[in-house]
Short mmCIF file of C-alpha atoms in Angstrom, two decimals:
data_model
loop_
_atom_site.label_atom_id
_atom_site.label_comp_id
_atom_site.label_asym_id
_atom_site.label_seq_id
_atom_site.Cartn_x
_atom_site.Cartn_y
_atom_site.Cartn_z
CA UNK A 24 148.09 131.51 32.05
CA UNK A 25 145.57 134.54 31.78
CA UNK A 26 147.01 137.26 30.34
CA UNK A 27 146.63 140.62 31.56
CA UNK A 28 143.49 141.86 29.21
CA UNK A 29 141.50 138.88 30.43
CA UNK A 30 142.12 139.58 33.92
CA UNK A 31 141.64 143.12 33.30
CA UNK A 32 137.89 142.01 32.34
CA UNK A 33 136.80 139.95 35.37
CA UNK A 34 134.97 142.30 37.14
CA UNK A 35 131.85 141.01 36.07
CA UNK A 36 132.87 137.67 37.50
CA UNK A 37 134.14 139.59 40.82
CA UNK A 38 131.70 142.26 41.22
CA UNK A 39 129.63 139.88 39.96
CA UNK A 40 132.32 136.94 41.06
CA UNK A 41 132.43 133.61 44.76
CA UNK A 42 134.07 127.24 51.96
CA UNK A 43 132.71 124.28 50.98
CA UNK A 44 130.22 122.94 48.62
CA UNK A 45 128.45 125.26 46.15
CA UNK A 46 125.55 123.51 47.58
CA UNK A 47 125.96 125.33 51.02
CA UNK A 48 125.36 128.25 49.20
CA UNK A 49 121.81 127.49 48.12
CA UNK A 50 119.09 130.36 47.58
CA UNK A 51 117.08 130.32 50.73
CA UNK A 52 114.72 133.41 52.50
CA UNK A 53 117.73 134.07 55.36
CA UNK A 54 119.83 134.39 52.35
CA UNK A 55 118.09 136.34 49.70
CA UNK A 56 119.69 139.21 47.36
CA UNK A 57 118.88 141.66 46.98
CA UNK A 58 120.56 143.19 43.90
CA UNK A 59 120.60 147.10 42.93
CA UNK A 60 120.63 147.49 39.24
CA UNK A 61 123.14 150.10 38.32
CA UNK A 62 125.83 151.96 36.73
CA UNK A 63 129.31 152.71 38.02
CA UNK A 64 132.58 154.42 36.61
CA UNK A 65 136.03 153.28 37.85
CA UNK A 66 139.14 154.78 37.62
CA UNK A 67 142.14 152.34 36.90
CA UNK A 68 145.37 152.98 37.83
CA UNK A 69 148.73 151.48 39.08
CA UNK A 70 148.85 150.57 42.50
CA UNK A 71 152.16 149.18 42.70
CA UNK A 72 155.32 147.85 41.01
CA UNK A 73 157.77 145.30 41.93
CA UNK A 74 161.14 146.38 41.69
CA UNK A 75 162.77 145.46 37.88
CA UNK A 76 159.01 145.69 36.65
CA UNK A 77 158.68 146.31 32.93
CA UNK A 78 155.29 148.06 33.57
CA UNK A 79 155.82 151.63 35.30
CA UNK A 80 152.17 153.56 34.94
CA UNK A 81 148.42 152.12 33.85
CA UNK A 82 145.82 154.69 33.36
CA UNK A 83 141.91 153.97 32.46
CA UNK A 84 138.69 154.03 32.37
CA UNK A 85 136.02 151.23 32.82
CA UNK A 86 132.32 151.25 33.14
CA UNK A 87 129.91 149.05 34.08
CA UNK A 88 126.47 148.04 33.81
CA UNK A 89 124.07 145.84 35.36
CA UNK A 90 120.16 145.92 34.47
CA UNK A 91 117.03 143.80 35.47
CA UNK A 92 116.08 141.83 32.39
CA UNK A 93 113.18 140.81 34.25
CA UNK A 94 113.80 136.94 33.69
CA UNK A 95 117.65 137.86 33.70
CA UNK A 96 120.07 139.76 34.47
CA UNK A 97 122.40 141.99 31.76
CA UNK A 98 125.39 143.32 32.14
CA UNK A 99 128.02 145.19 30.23
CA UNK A 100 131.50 146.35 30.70
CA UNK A 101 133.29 148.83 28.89
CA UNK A 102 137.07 149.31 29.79
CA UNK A 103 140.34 151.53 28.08
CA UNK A 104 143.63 150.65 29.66
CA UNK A 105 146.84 152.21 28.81
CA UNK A 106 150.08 150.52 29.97
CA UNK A 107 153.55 152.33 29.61
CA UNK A 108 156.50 150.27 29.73
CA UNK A 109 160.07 151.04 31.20
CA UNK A 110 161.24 150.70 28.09
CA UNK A 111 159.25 153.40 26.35
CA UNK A 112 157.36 151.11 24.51
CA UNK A 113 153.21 150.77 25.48
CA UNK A 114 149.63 149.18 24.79
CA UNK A 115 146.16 150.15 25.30
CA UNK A 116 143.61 147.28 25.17
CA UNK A 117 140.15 148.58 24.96
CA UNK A 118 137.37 145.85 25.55
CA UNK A 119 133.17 145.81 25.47
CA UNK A 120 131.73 142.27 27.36
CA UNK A 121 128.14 141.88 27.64
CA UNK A 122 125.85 139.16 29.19
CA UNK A 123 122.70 138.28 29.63
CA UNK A 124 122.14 135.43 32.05
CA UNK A 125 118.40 133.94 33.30
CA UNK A 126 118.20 134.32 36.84
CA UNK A 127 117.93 130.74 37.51
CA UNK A 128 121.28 130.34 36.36
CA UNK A 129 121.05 127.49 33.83
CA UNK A 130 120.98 130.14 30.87
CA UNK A 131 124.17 131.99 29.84
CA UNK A 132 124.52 134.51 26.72
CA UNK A 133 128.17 136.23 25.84
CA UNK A 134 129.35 138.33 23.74
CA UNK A 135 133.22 139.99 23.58
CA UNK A 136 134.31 142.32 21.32
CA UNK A 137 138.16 143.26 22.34
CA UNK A 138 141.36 144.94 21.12
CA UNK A 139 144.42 144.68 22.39
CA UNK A 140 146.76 146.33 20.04
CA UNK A 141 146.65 143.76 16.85
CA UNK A 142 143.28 143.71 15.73
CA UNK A 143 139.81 143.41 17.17
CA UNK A 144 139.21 139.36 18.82
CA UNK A 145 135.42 139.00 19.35
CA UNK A 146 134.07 135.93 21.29
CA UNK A 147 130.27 134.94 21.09
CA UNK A 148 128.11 131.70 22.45
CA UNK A 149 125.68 130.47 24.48
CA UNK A 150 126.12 128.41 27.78
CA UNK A 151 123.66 126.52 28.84
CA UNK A 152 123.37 124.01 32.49
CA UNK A 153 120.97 121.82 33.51
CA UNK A 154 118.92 122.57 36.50
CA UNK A 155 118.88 121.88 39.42
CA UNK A 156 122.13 123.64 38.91
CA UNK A 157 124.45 120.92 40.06
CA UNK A 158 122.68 118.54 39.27
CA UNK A 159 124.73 117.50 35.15
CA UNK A 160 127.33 118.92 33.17
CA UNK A 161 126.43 121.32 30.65
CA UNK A 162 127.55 122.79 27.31
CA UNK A 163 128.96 125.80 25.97
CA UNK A 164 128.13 126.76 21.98
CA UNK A 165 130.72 129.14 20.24
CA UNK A 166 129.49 131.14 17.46
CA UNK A 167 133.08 133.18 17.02
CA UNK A 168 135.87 133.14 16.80
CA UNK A 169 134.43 130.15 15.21
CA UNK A 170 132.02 127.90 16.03
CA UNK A 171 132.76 125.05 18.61
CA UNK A 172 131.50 123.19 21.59
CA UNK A 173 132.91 122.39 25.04
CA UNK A 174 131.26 120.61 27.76
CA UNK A 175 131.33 122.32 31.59
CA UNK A 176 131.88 120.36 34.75
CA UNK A 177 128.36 119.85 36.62
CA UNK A 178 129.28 122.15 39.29
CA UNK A 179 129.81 125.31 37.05
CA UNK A 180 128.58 128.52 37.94
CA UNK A 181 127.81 131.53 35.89
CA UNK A 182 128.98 135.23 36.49
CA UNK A 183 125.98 136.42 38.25
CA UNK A 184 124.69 133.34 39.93
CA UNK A 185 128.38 133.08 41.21
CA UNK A 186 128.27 136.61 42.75
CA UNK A 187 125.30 136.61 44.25
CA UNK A 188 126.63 133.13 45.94
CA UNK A 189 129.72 134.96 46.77
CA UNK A 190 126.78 137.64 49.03
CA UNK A 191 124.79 134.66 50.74
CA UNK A 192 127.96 133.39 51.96
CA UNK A 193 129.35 136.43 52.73
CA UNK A 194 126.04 137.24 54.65
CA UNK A 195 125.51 134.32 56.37
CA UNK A 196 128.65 134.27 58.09
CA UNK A 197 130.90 131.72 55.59
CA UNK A 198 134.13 132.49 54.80
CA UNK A 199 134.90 130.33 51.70
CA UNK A 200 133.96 130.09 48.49
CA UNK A 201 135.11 127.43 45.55
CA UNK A 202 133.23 126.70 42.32
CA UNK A 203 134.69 126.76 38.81
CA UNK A 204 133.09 129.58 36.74
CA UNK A 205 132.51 130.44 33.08
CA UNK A 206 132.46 133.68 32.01
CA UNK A 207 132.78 133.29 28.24
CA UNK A 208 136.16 136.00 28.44
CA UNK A 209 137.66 133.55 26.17
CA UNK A 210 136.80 130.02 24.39
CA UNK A 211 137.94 127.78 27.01
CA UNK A 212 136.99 125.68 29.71
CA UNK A 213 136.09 127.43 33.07
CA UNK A 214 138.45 129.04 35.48
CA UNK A 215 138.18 127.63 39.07
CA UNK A 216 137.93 130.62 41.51
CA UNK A 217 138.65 130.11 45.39
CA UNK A 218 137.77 133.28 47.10
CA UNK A 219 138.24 134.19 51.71
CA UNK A 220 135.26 136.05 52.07
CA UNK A 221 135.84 139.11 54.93
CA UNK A 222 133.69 140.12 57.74
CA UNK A 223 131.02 142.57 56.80
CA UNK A 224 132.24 146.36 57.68
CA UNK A 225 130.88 149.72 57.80
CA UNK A 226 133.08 152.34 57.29
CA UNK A 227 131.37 155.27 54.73
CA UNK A 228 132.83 155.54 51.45
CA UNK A 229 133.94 159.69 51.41
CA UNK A 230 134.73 159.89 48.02
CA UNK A 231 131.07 158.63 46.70
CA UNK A 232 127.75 160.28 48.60
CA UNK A 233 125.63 157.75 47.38
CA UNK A 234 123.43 156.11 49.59
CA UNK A 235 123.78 152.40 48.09
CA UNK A 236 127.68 152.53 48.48
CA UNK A 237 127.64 153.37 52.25
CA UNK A 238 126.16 150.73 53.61
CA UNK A 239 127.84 147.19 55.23
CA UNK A 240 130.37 145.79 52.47
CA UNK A 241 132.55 142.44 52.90
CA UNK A 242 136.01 142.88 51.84
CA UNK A 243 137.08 139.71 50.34
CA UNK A 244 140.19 138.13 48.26
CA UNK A 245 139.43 136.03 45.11
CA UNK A 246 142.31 133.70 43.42
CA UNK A 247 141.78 132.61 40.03
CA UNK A 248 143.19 129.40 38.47
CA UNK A 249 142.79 129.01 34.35
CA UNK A 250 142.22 125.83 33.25
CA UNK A 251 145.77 125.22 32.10
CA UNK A 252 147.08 126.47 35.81
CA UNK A 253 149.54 124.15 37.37
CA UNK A 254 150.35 123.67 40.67
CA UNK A 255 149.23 125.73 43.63
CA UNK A 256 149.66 129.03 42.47
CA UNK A 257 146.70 131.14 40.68
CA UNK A 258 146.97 132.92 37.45
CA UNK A 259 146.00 136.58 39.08
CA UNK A 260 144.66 137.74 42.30
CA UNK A 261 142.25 140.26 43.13
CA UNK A 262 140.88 141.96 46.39
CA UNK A 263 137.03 143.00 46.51
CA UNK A 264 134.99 145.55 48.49
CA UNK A 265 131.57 144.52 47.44
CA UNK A 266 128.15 145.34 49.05
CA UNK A 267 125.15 143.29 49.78
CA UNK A 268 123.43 144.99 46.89
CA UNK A 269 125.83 143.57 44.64
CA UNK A 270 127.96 147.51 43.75
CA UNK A 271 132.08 147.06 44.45
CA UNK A 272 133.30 149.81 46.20
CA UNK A 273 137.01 149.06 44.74
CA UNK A 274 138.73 146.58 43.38
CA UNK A 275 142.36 145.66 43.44
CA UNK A 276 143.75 143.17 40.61
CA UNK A 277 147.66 141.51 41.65
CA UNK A 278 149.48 140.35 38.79
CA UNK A 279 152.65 138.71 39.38
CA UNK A 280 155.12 141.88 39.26
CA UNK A 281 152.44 145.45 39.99
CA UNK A 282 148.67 145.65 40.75
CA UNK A 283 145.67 147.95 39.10
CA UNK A 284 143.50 149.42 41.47
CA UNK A 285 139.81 150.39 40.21
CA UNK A 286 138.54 152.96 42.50
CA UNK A 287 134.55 153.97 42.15
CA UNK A 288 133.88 157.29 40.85
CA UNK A 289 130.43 157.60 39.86
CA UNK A 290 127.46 155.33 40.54
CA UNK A 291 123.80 155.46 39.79
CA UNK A 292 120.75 153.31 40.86
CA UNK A 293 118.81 152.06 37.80
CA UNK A 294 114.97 151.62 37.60
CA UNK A 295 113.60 148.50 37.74
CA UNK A 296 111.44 147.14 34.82
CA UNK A 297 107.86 146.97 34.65
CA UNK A 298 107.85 142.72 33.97
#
């Protein structure tokens, strides 16, 4: 099972996260993205809690960042999440993730640097699949928390080239999404993600007067399954307001007893490079 600092650090596989075949979702000129580098803030706290739930507040911050690398994309995440407990007892896990990934998708770089109240973890390797993507398996190299290999299933998608999947689908009128995905969160195999992509609305976000969060969004809900799930439940759910540019308006992350909501509080356009 994932615990609840991994899924705490999947938004860059759901902002930047997912019916058919991936190969439905092949790049094509009706389909392009059109991605808007940028910055956000989000505000985390509880949504709800079951009744008899040990966890009774979470309060945070999380940032994140997504540049044009000019032959890739980088991202970084920065979160602090404090959770109280009924019980009096509580834990803050504070966690940097960066990424840089080549836009073709066959080129993956990770790095994890995390603490979740016993001492810092840090995870760090390179992913690499052939392309055409879909086309062979490919390999993973750890460096920490010490070095290994694993070997990904053919049809394995990275972060970015997952989200931006996720858009042409959600833009071209499909409403499902399954590929297994490796995000490098921890050193294991990939996480299979089915996501029910929503109709594209355009209600104006009235909190944020930005112009590149009020434009047509596609609310969708993404179900995660480790690679040690079993049966037909996921690990964690999570609903997604994300725009064709690529920015989440919210996010909403269900655990089995409460969910963390991430609202947007800031966001900024970034410039694109000179390549």
């Amino acid at each position: 099972m994932l615990d609840r600092a991994r899924a705490a650090a999947v938004l860059a596989v759901a902002v930047l996260g997912v019916a058919g075949v991936v190969a439905e979702t092949k790049a094509s000129p009706a389909t392009a993205v059109d991605i808007l580098p940028h910055r956000a803030l989000y505000k985390v706290t509880l949504d709800k809690a079951a009744s008899g739930s040990s966890i009774i507040d979470v309060q945070g911050r999380m940032g994140f960042e997504w540049r044009d690398a000019c032959d890739g994309w980088a991202v970084e995440q920065r979160y602090a999440m404090e959770f109280s407990r009924a019980d009096g007892d509580g834990s803050v896990i504070q966690s940097t993730y960066s990424t840089w990934e080549s836009k073709a998708g066959d080129i993956y770089r990770f790095f994890v640097k995390r603490d979740r109240g016993g001492g810092e973890e840090r995870i760090e390797g390179k992913a690499v699949m052939p392309l055409p993507l879909g086309s062979a398996p490919g390999k993973v190299t750890f460096a920490e928390p010490e070095e290994s290999e694993l070997n990904l299933p053919k049809d394995t998608l990275f972060p970015t080239e997952h989200t931006i999947r996720m858009i042409q689908a959600a833009t071209s009128g499909k409403r499902f999404l399954r590929a297994p995905v490796f995000d490098g969160g921890e050193p294991e195999a990939p996480s299979l993600i089915s996501a029910v992509l929503g109709e594209g609305r355009t209600d104006a976000l009235p909190s944020i007067k930005a112009e590149a969060v009020q434009g047509t969004y596609y609310p969708s809900r993404l179900a995660w399954f480790g690679p040690d799930s079993e049966g037909s439940e996921p690990d964690f759910e999570m609903s997604i307001e994300v725009l064709a540019n690529g920015i989440a308006r919210s996010i909403l992350v269900y655990y089995s007893d409460f969910s963390v909501r991430m609202s947007l509080e800031e966001v900024e356009a970034l410039p694109s490079p000179d390549c």
